[in-house]
Amino acid sequence: EEQLVESGGDLVQPGGSLRLSCAASGFIFRNYWMSWVRQAPGKELEWLGHIKQDGSERFYMDSVRGRFTISRDNGKNSLFLQMDSLRAEDTAMYYCATSTTPASGGDAFNLWGQGTMVTVSS
Amino acid sequence: DIQMTQSPSTLSASVGDRVTITCRASESVRNWLAWYQQKQGKAPKLLIYRASNLENGVPSRFSGSGSGTEFTLTISSLQPDDFATYYCQQYHIYSTFGQGTKVEIK
């Protein structure tokens, strides 16, 4: 069974840092682009960025560019999100997601983790 | 960035109703459009990809149509399990989600 499991969410003070992890299983992780998506409480989904299969390309949305870094370890089937200079508005549930459906042609995410909660507050 | 606008924001309907949700893109996304269903406290679930293709295992009462800048998600006969929030997503240029449509019990 294809599965993504996030971890690392916590309560952190403004200006602090946190590293989220996403463990993949049940599919060939190194073959797929991977994305991070977040959802603030009661708000819509926000795509944050993605990383290419070999890690050679990454893209970030303006809201996190320069503060967040996406990386991966294909040997450990793991995706990471390093979050620095955290702000109150970064408080959200963070999901890793991917598309393992070739017919979709891109980032139509058929596979999501359960999410990990990040709270930025003093 | 491509902006996605859904309407309505909230929809009240009864079991058996035909329901239509609209999603408009600020520029053409061709057919790179997906629809998701999200229930409280759960991750989103993919329903439709490439505007009109039903994801495996999704009931046939769900359908999608449109191309370019205007898209619709239709539920032909609303079932109790369908009360949820629905999101559109463009994935033509990176990715953007709409603000969501909550389908409530009337």
PDB file of C-alpha atoms in Angstrom:
ATOM      1  CA  GLU A   1       0.000   0.000   0.000  1.00  0.00           C
ATOM      2  CA  GLU A   2       1.268   3.433  -0.973  1.00  0.00           C
ATOM      3  CA  GLN A   3       1.726   5.596   2.120  1.00  0.00           C
ATOM      4  CA  LEU A   4       3.146   8.919   3.291  1.00  0.00           C
ATOM      5  CA  VAL A   5       3.658   9.647   6.986  1.00  0.00           C
ATOM      6  CA  GLU A   6       4.666  13.104   8.211  1.00  0.00           C
ATOM      7  CA  SER A   7       6.323  13.877  11.521  1.00  0.00           C
ATOM      8  CA  GLY A   8       8.101  16.691  13.312  1.00  0.00           C
ATOM      9  CA  GLY A   9       5.281  19.137  13.931  1.00  0.00           C
ATOM     10  CA  ASP A  10       5.472  21.053  17.207  1.00  0.00           C
ATOM     11  CA  LEU A  11       4.888  24.323  19.033  1.00  0.00           C
ATOM     12  CA  VAL A  12       7.680  26.765  18.216  1.00  0.00           C
ATOM     13  CA  GLN A  13       8.321  30.417  19.041  1.00  0.00           C
ATOM     14  CA  PRO A  14       8.277  33.130  16.362  1.00  0.00           C
ATOM     15  CA  GLY A  15      11.676  33.337  14.705  1.00  0.00           C
ATOM     16  CA  GLY A  16      12.403  29.709  15.481  1.00  0.00           C
ATOM     17  CA  SER A  17      13.121  26.735  13.242  1.00  0.00           C
ATOM     18  CA  LEU A  18      11.602  23.313  12.693  1.00  0.00           C
ATOM     19  CA  ARG A  19      12.298  20.362  10.396  1.00  0.00           C
ATOM     20  CA  LEU A  20       9.442  18.237   9.133  1.00  0.00           C
ATOM     21  CA  SER A  21       9.887  14.753   7.719  1.00  0.00           C
ATOM     22  CA  CYS A  22       7.756  12.647   5.401  1.00  0.00           C
ATOM     23  CA  ALA A  23       8.390   8.901   5.198  1.00  0.00           C
ATOM     24  CA  ALA A  24       7.280   7.167   2.006  1.00  0.00           C
ATOM     25  CA  SER A  25       6.485   3.505   1.529  1.00  0.00           C
ATOM     26  CA  GLY A  26       4.731   1.213  -0.928  1.00  0.00           C
ATOM     27  CA  PHE A  27       5.953   2.975  -4.085  1.00  0.00           C
ATOM     28  CA  ILE A  28       9.259   3.843  -5.793  1.00  0.00           C
ATOM     29  CA  PHE A  29       9.888   7.153  -4.040  1.00  0.00           C
ATOM     30  CA  ARG A  30      12.853   8.179  -6.221  1.00  0.00           C
ATOM     31  CA  ASN A  31      10.628   8.203  -9.335  1.00  0.00           C
ATOM     32  CA  TYR A  32       8.317  11.022  -8.254  1.00  0.00           C
ATOM     33  CA  TRP A  33       8.256  14.744  -7.691  1.00  0.00           C
ATOM     34  CA  MET A  34       7.267  15.479  -4.094  1.00  0.00           C
ATOM     35  CA  SER A  35       5.367  18.484  -2.751  1.00  0.00           C
ATOM     36  CA  TRP A  36       4.528  20.158   0.537  1.00  0.00           C
ATOM     37  CA  VAL A  37       1.043  21.627   1.063  1.00  0.00           C
ATOM     38  CA  ARG A  38      -0.220  23.410   4.156  1.00  0.00           C
ATOM     39  CA  GLN A  39      -3.584  24.400   5.553  1.00  0.00           C
ATOM     40  CA  ALA A  40      -4.027  27.029   8.247  1.00  0.00           C
ATOM     41  CA  PRO A  41      -6.893  26.340  10.682  1.00  0.00           C
ATOM     42  CA  GLY A  42     -10.202  26.888   8.889  1.00  0.00           C
ATOM     43  CA  LYS A  43      -8.450  28.041   5.716  1.00  0.00           C
ATOM     44  CA  GLU A  44      -7.828  26.752   2.209  1.00  0.00           C
ATOM     45  CA  LEU A  45      -5.001  24.551   0.991  1.00  0.00           C
ATOM     46  CA  GLU A  46      -1.746  26.282   0.053  1.00  0.00           C
ATOM     47  CA  TRP A  47       0.863  24.578  -2.124  1.00  0.00           C
ATOM     48  CA  LEU A  48       4.316  25.516  -0.836  1.00  0.00           C
ATOM     49  CA  GLY A  49       6.653  23.981  -3.356  1.00  0.00           C
ATOM     50  CA  HIS A  50       8.107  20.806  -4.782  1.00  0.00           C
ATOM     51  CA  ILE A  51      11.312  18.922  -5.490  1.00  0.00           C
ATOM     52  CA  LYS A  52      12.316  16.888  -8.524  1.00  0.00           C
ATOM     53  CA  GLN A  53      13.009  13.172  -8.375  1.00  0.00           C
ATOM     54  CA  ASP A  54      16.789  13.596  -8.013  1.00  0.00           C
ATOM     55  CA  GLY A  55      16.632  16.797  -5.984  1.00  0.00           C
ATOM     56  CA  SER A  56      18.141  18.872  -8.797  1.00  0.00           C
ATOM     57  CA  GLU A  57      15.162  21.234  -9.111  1.00  0.00           C
ATOM     58  CA  ARG A  58      13.048  22.885  -6.468  1.00  0.00           C
ATOM     59  CA  PHE A  59      10.422  25.594  -6.557  1.00  0.00           C
ATOM     60  CA  TYR A  60       8.888  27.585  -3.717  1.00  0.00           C
ATOM     61  CA  MET A  61       5.892  29.870  -3.443  1.00  0.00           C
ATOM     62  CA  ASP A  62       6.629  33.489  -2.547  1.00  0.00           C
ATOM     63  CA  SER A  63       5.165  33.075   0.941  1.00  0.00           C
ATOM     64  CA  VAL A  64       7.993  30.716   2.002  1.00  0.00           C
ATOM     65  CA  ARG A  65      10.818  31.321  -0.476  1.00  0.00           C
ATOM     66  CA  GLY A  66      14.057  32.124   1.370  1.00  0.00           C
ATOM     67  CA  ARG A  67      12.743  30.753   4.679  1.00  0.00           C
ATOM     68  CA  PHE A  68      11.778  27.158   3.851  1.00  0.00           C
ATOM     69  CA  THR A  69      13.943  24.496   2.164  1.00  0.00           C
ATOM     70  CA  ILE A  70      12.677  21.268   0.634  1.00  0.00           C
ATOM     71  CA  SER A  71      15.075  18.324   0.424  1.00  0.00           C
ATOM     72  CA  ARG A  72      14.917  14.568   0.018  1.00  0.00           C
ATOM     73  CA  ASP A  73      16.913  11.424   0.732  1.00  0.00           C
ATOM     74  CA  ASN A  74      16.018   8.816  -1.865  1.00  0.00           C
ATOM     75  CA  GLY A  75      18.085   6.185  -0.055  1.00  0.00           C
ATOM     76  CA  LYS A  76      15.833   6.579   2.966  1.00  0.00           C
ATOM     77  CA  ASN A  77      12.606   7.218   1.050  1.00  0.00           C
ATOM     78  CA  SER A  78      12.215  10.486   2.903  1.00  0.00           C
ATOM     79  CA  LEU A  79      11.204  14.065   2.165  1.00  0.00           C
ATOM     80  CA  PHE A  80      12.028  17.009   4.399  1.00  0.00           C
ATOM     81  CA  LEU A  81      10.889  20.581   4.978  1.00  0.00           C
ATOM     82  CA  GLN A  82      13.333  22.815   6.858  1.00  0.00           C
ATOM     83  CA  MET A  83      11.449  25.830   8.171  1.00  0.00           C
ATOM     84  CA  ASP A  84      13.394  28.863   9.442  1.00  0.00           C
ATOM     85  CA  SER A  85      12.360  32.331  10.620  1.00  0.00           C
ATOM     86  CA  LEU A  86       8.921  31.021  11.484  1.00  0.00           C
ATOM     87  CA  ARG A  87       6.013  33.452  11.800  1.00  0.00           C
ATOM     88  CA  ALA A  88       2.583  33.198  13.399  1.00  0.00           C
ATOM     89  CA  GLU A  89       1.051  32.963   9.929  1.00  0.00           C
ATOM     90  CA  ASP A  90       2.989  29.718   9.335  1.00  0.00           C
ATOM     91  CA  THR A  91       0.721  28.000  11.853  1.00  0.00           C
ATOM     92  CA  ALA A  92      -0.902  25.200   9.878  1.00  0.00           C
ATOM     93  CA  MET A  93      -1.255  21.517   9.207  1.00  0.00           C
ATOM     94  CA  TYR A  94       1.557  20.505   6.863  1.00  0.00           C
ATOM     95  CA  TYR A  95       1.047  17.723   4.333  1.00  0.00           C
ATOM     96  CA  CYS A  96       3.440  15.995   1.974  1.00  0.00           C
ATOM     97  CA  ALA A  97       1.827  14.881  -1.274  1.00  0.00           C
ATOM     98  CA  THR A  98       2.628  13.380  -4.629  1.00  0.00           C
ATOM     99  CA  SER A  99       1.078  12.056  -7.802  1.00  0.00           C
ATOM    100  CA  THR A 100       1.716   8.399  -8.559  1.00  0.00           C
ATOM    101  CA  THR A 101      -0.885   8.399 -11.338  1.00  0.00           C
ATOM    102  CA  PRO A 102       0.958   8.845 -14.672  1.00  0.00           C
ATOM    103  CA  ALA A 103      -2.291   9.613 -16.480  1.00  0.00           C
ATOM    104  CA  SER A 104      -2.773  12.777 -14.437  1.00  0.00           C
ATOM    105  CA  GLY A 105       0.160  14.343 -16.256  1.00  0.00           C
ATOM    106  CA  GLY A 106       1.495  16.210 -13.257  1.00  0.00           C
ATOM    107  CA  ASP A 107       0.746  17.342  -9.731  1.00  0.00           C
ATOM    108  CA  ALA A 108      -2.769  15.994  -9.237  1.00  0.00           C
ATOM    109  CA  PHE A 109      -2.050  14.585  -5.805  1.00  0.00           C
ATOM    110  CA  ASN A 110      -3.524  11.130  -5.369  1.00  0.00           C
ATOM    111  CA  LEU A 111      -1.316  10.386  -2.371  1.00  0.00           C
ATOM    112  CA  TRP A 112      -1.276  12.498   0.806  1.00  0.00           C
ATOM    113  CA  GLY A 113       0.077  12.015   4.284  1.00  0.00           C
ATOM    114  CA  GLN A 114      -2.085  12.487   7.348  1.00  0.00           C
ATOM    115  CA  GLY A 115      -0.429  15.819   8.140  1.00  0.00           C
ATOM    116  CA  THR A 116       1.646  17.192  10.993  1.00  0.00           C
ATOM    117  CA  MET A 117       0.648  20.313  12.939  1.00  0.00           C
ATOM    118  CA  VAL A 118       2.958  23.298  13.328  1.00  0.00           C
ATOM    119  CA  THR A 119       2.014  26.038  15.775  1.00  0.00           C
ATOM    120  CA  VAL A 120       4.047  29.244  15.888  1.00  0.00           C
ATOM    121  CA  SER A 121       3.326  31.146  19.072  1.00  0.00           C
ATOM    122  CA  SER A 122       5.079  32.728  22.021  1.00  0.00           C
TER     123      SER A 122
ATOM    124  CA  ASP B   1       0.699  33.420 -10.000  1.00  0.00           C
ATOM    125  CA  ILE B   2      -2.496  31.857 -11.322  1.00  0.00           C
ATOM    126  CA  GLN B   3      -5.470  32.588  -9.063  1.00  0.00           C
ATOM    127  CA  MET B   4      -8.310  30.100  -8.691  1.00  0.00           C
ATOM    128  CA  THR B   5     -11.767  31.300  -7.648  1.00  0.00           C
ATOM    129  CA  GLN B   6     -14.526  28.908  -6.628  1.00  0.00           C
ATOM    130  CA  SER B   7     -18.228  29.589  -6.356  1.00  0.00           C
ATOM    131  CA  PRO B   8     -20.233  29.350  -4.287  1.00  0.00           C
ATOM    132  CA  SER B   9     -18.244  29.398  -1.046  1.00  0.00           C
ATOM    133  CA  THR B  10     -21.022  27.507   0.705  1.00  0.00           C
ATOM    134  CA  LEU B  11     -23.788  25.403  -0.769  1.00  0.00           C
ATOM    135  CA  SER B  12     -26.795  23.990   1.091  1.00  0.00           C
ATOM    136  CA  ALA B  13     -28.313  20.905  -0.489  1.00  0.00           C
ATOM    137  CA  SER B  14     -30.341  17.797   0.271  1.00  0.00           C
ATOM    138  CA  VAL B  15     -29.631  14.138  -0.335  1.00  0.00           C
ATOM    139  CA  GLY B  16     -30.488  13.347  -3.943  1.00  0.00           C
ATOM    140  CA  ASP B  17     -29.872  16.893  -5.218  1.00  0.00           C
ATOM    141  CA  ARG B  18     -27.741  17.613  -8.271  1.00  0.00           C
ATOM    142  CA  VAL B  19     -24.891  19.872  -7.182  1.00  0.00           C
ATOM    143  CA  THR B  20     -22.577  21.987  -9.330  1.00  0.00           C
ATOM    144  CA  ILE B  21     -19.458  23.851  -8.175  1.00  0.00           C
ATOM    145  CA  THR B  22     -17.625  26.289 -10.434  1.00  0.00           C
ATOM    146  CA  CYS B  23     -13.921  27.092 -10.537  1.00  0.00           C
ATOM    147  CA  ARG B  24     -12.446  29.946 -12.564  1.00  0.00           C
ATOM    148  CA  ALA B  25      -8.757  30.485 -13.327  1.00  0.00           C
ATOM    149  CA  SER B  26      -7.178  33.927 -13.764  1.00  0.00           C
ATOM    150  CA  GLU B  27      -5.542  32.666 -16.972  1.00  0.00           C
ATOM    151  CA  SER B  28      -5.793  29.535 -19.039  1.00  0.00           C
ATOM    152  CA  VAL B  29      -4.692  26.335 -17.334  1.00  0.00           C
ATOM    153  CA  ARG B  30      -5.680  24.247 -20.374  1.00  0.00           C
ATOM    154  CA  ASN B  31      -7.043  21.043 -18.780  1.00  0.00           C
ATOM    155  CA  TRP B  32      -4.544  20.844 -15.910  1.00  0.00           C
ATOM    156  CA  LEU B  33      -7.257  21.000 -13.292  1.00  0.00           C
ATOM    157  CA  ALA B  34      -8.007  18.676 -10.384  1.00  0.00           C
ATOM    158  CA  TRP B  35     -10.834  18.438  -7.838  1.00  0.00           C
ATOM    159  CA  TYR B  36     -10.508  17.239  -4.255  1.00  0.00           C
ATOM    160  CA  GLN B  37     -12.885  16.377  -1.437  1.00  0.00           C
ATOM    161  CA  GLN B  38     -11.829  17.115   2.133  1.00  0.00           C
ATOM    162  CA  LYS B  39     -13.588  16.070   5.305  1.00  0.00           C
ATOM    163  CA  GLN B  40     -12.958  17.628   8.690  1.00  0.00           C
ATOM    164  CA  GLY B  41      -9.598  16.589  10.126  1.00  0.00           C
ATOM    165  CA  LYS B  42      -8.613  14.541   7.092  1.00  0.00           C
ATOM    166  CA  ALA B  43      -6.260  14.984   4.152  1.00  0.00           C
ATOM    167  CA  PRO B  44      -7.812  15.908   0.805  1.00  0.00           C
ATOM    168  CA  LYS B  45      -8.895  13.098  -1.512  1.00  0.00           C
ATOM    169  CA  LEU B  46      -8.393  13.351  -5.270  1.00  0.00           C
ATOM    170  CA  LEU B  47     -11.658  13.027  -7.211  1.00  0.00           C
ATOM    171  CA  ILE B  48     -10.936  14.303 -10.728  1.00  0.00           C
ATOM    172  CA  TYR B  49      -7.717  14.978 -12.673  1.00  0.00           C
ATOM    173  CA  ARG B  50      -7.112  16.628 -16.047  1.00  0.00           C
ATOM    174  CA  ALA B  51     -10.473  18.369 -15.661  1.00  0.00           C
ATOM    175  CA  SER B  52     -12.686  15.390 -16.452  1.00  0.00           C
ATOM    176  CA  ASN B  53     -10.946  12.128 -15.556  1.00  0.00           C
ATOM    177  CA  LEU B  54     -12.350  10.207 -12.603  1.00  0.00           C
ATOM    178  CA  GLU B  55      -9.726   8.947 -10.165  1.00  0.00           C
ATOM    179  CA  ASN B  56      -9.796   5.189  -9.496  1.00  0.00           C
ATOM    180  CA  GLY B  57     -12.378   4.226  -6.910  1.00  0.00           C
ATOM    181  CA  VAL B  58     -14.321   7.505  -7.020  1.00  0.00           C
ATOM    182  CA  PRO B  59     -18.078   7.013  -7.516  1.00  0.00           C
ATOM    183  CA  SER B  60     -19.425   7.805 -10.967  1.00  0.00           C
ATOM    184  CA  ARG B  61     -21.864  10.376  -9.562  1.00  0.00           C
ATOM    185  CA  PHE B  62     -18.875  12.744  -9.563  1.00  0.00           C
ATOM    186  CA  SER B  63     -17.946  14.339 -12.879  1.00  0.00           C
ATOM    187  CA  GLY B  64     -15.817  17.228 -14.065  1.00  0.00           C
ATOM    188  CA  SER B  65     -15.868  19.392 -17.154  1.00  0.00           C
ATOM    189  CA  GLY B  66     -14.324  22.501 -18.656  1.00  0.00           C
ATOM    190  CA  SER B  67     -11.064  23.740 -20.076  1.00  0.00           C
ATOM    191  CA  GLY B  68      -9.099  26.957 -20.250  1.00  0.00           C
ATOM    192  CA  THR B  69     -10.389  29.174 -17.463  1.00  0.00           C
ATOM    193  CA  GLU B  70     -13.781  27.748 -16.469  1.00  0.00           C
ATOM    194  CA  PHE B  71     -14.448  24.386 -14.869  1.00  0.00           C
ATOM    195  CA  THR B  72     -17.255  22.616 -13.053  1.00  0.00           C
ATOM    196  CA  LEU B  73     -17.555  19.726 -10.640  1.00  0.00           C
ATOM    197  CA  THR B  74     -20.950  18.049 -10.639  1.00  0.00           C
ATOM    198  CA  ILE B  75     -22.378  15.559  -8.177  1.00  0.00           C
ATOM    199  CA  SER B  76     -25.341  13.997  -9.949  1.00  0.00           C
ATOM    200  CA  SER B  77     -27.189  12.777  -6.845  1.00  0.00           C
ATOM    201  CA  LEU B  78     -25.814  13.975  -3.517  1.00  0.00           C
ATOM    202  CA  GLN B  79     -25.236  11.219  -0.969  1.00  0.00           C
ATOM    203  CA  PRO B  80     -24.791  11.540   2.822  1.00  0.00           C
ATOM    204  CA  ASP B  81     -21.065  10.822   2.478  1.00  0.00           C
ATOM    205  CA  ASP B  82     -20.649  13.765   0.090  1.00  0.00           C
ATOM    206  CA  PHE B  83     -21.142  16.529   2.655  1.00  0.00           C
ATOM    207  CA  ALA B  84     -17.631  17.965   2.755  1.00  0.00           C
ATOM    208  CA  THR B  85     -15.471  20.787   1.400  1.00  0.00           C
ATOM    209  CA  TYR B  86     -14.371  20.668  -2.232  1.00  0.00           C
ATOM    210  CA  TYR B  87     -11.284  22.305  -3.728  1.00  0.00           C
ATOM    211  CA  CYS B  88     -10.138  22.857  -7.271  1.00  0.00           C
ATOM    212  CA  GLN B  89      -6.420  22.952  -8.087  1.00  0.00           C
ATOM    213  CA  GLN B  90      -4.580  24.091 -11.180  1.00  0.00           C
ATOM    214  CA  TYR B  91      -1.315  22.343 -11.972  1.00  0.00           C
ATOM    215  CA  HIS B  92      -0.493  23.958 -15.294  1.00  0.00           C
ATOM    216  CA  ILE B  93       2.033  26.394 -13.839  1.00  0.00           C
ATOM    217  CA  TYR B  94       3.212  25.051 -10.501  1.00  0.00           C
ATOM    218  CA  SER B  95       0.086  24.663  -8.359  1.00  0.00           C
ATOM    219  CA  THR B  96      -2.678  26.762  -6.847  1.00  0.00           C
ATOM    220  CA  PHE B  97      -5.822  25.767  -4.981  1.00  0.00           C
ATOM    221  CA  GLY B  98      -9.188  27.489  -4.919  1.00  0.00           C
ATOM    222  CA  GLN B  99     -10.591  28.771  -1.647  1.00  0.00           C
ATOM    223  CA  GLY B 100     -12.981  25.841  -1.255  1.00  0.00           C
ATOM    224  CA  THR B 101     -16.717  25.166  -1.418  1.00  0.00           C
ATOM    225  CA  LYS B 102     -18.428  23.734   1.643  1.00  0.00           C
ATOM    226  CA  VAL B 103     -21.389  21.497   0.849  1.00  0.00           C
ATOM    227  CA  GLU B 104     -23.780  21.536   3.812  1.00  0.00           C
ATOM    228  CA  ILE B 105     -26.966  19.693   4.659  1.00  0.00           C
ATOM    229  CA  LYS B 106     -30.034  21.787   3.868  1.00  0.00           C
TER     230      LYS B 106
END
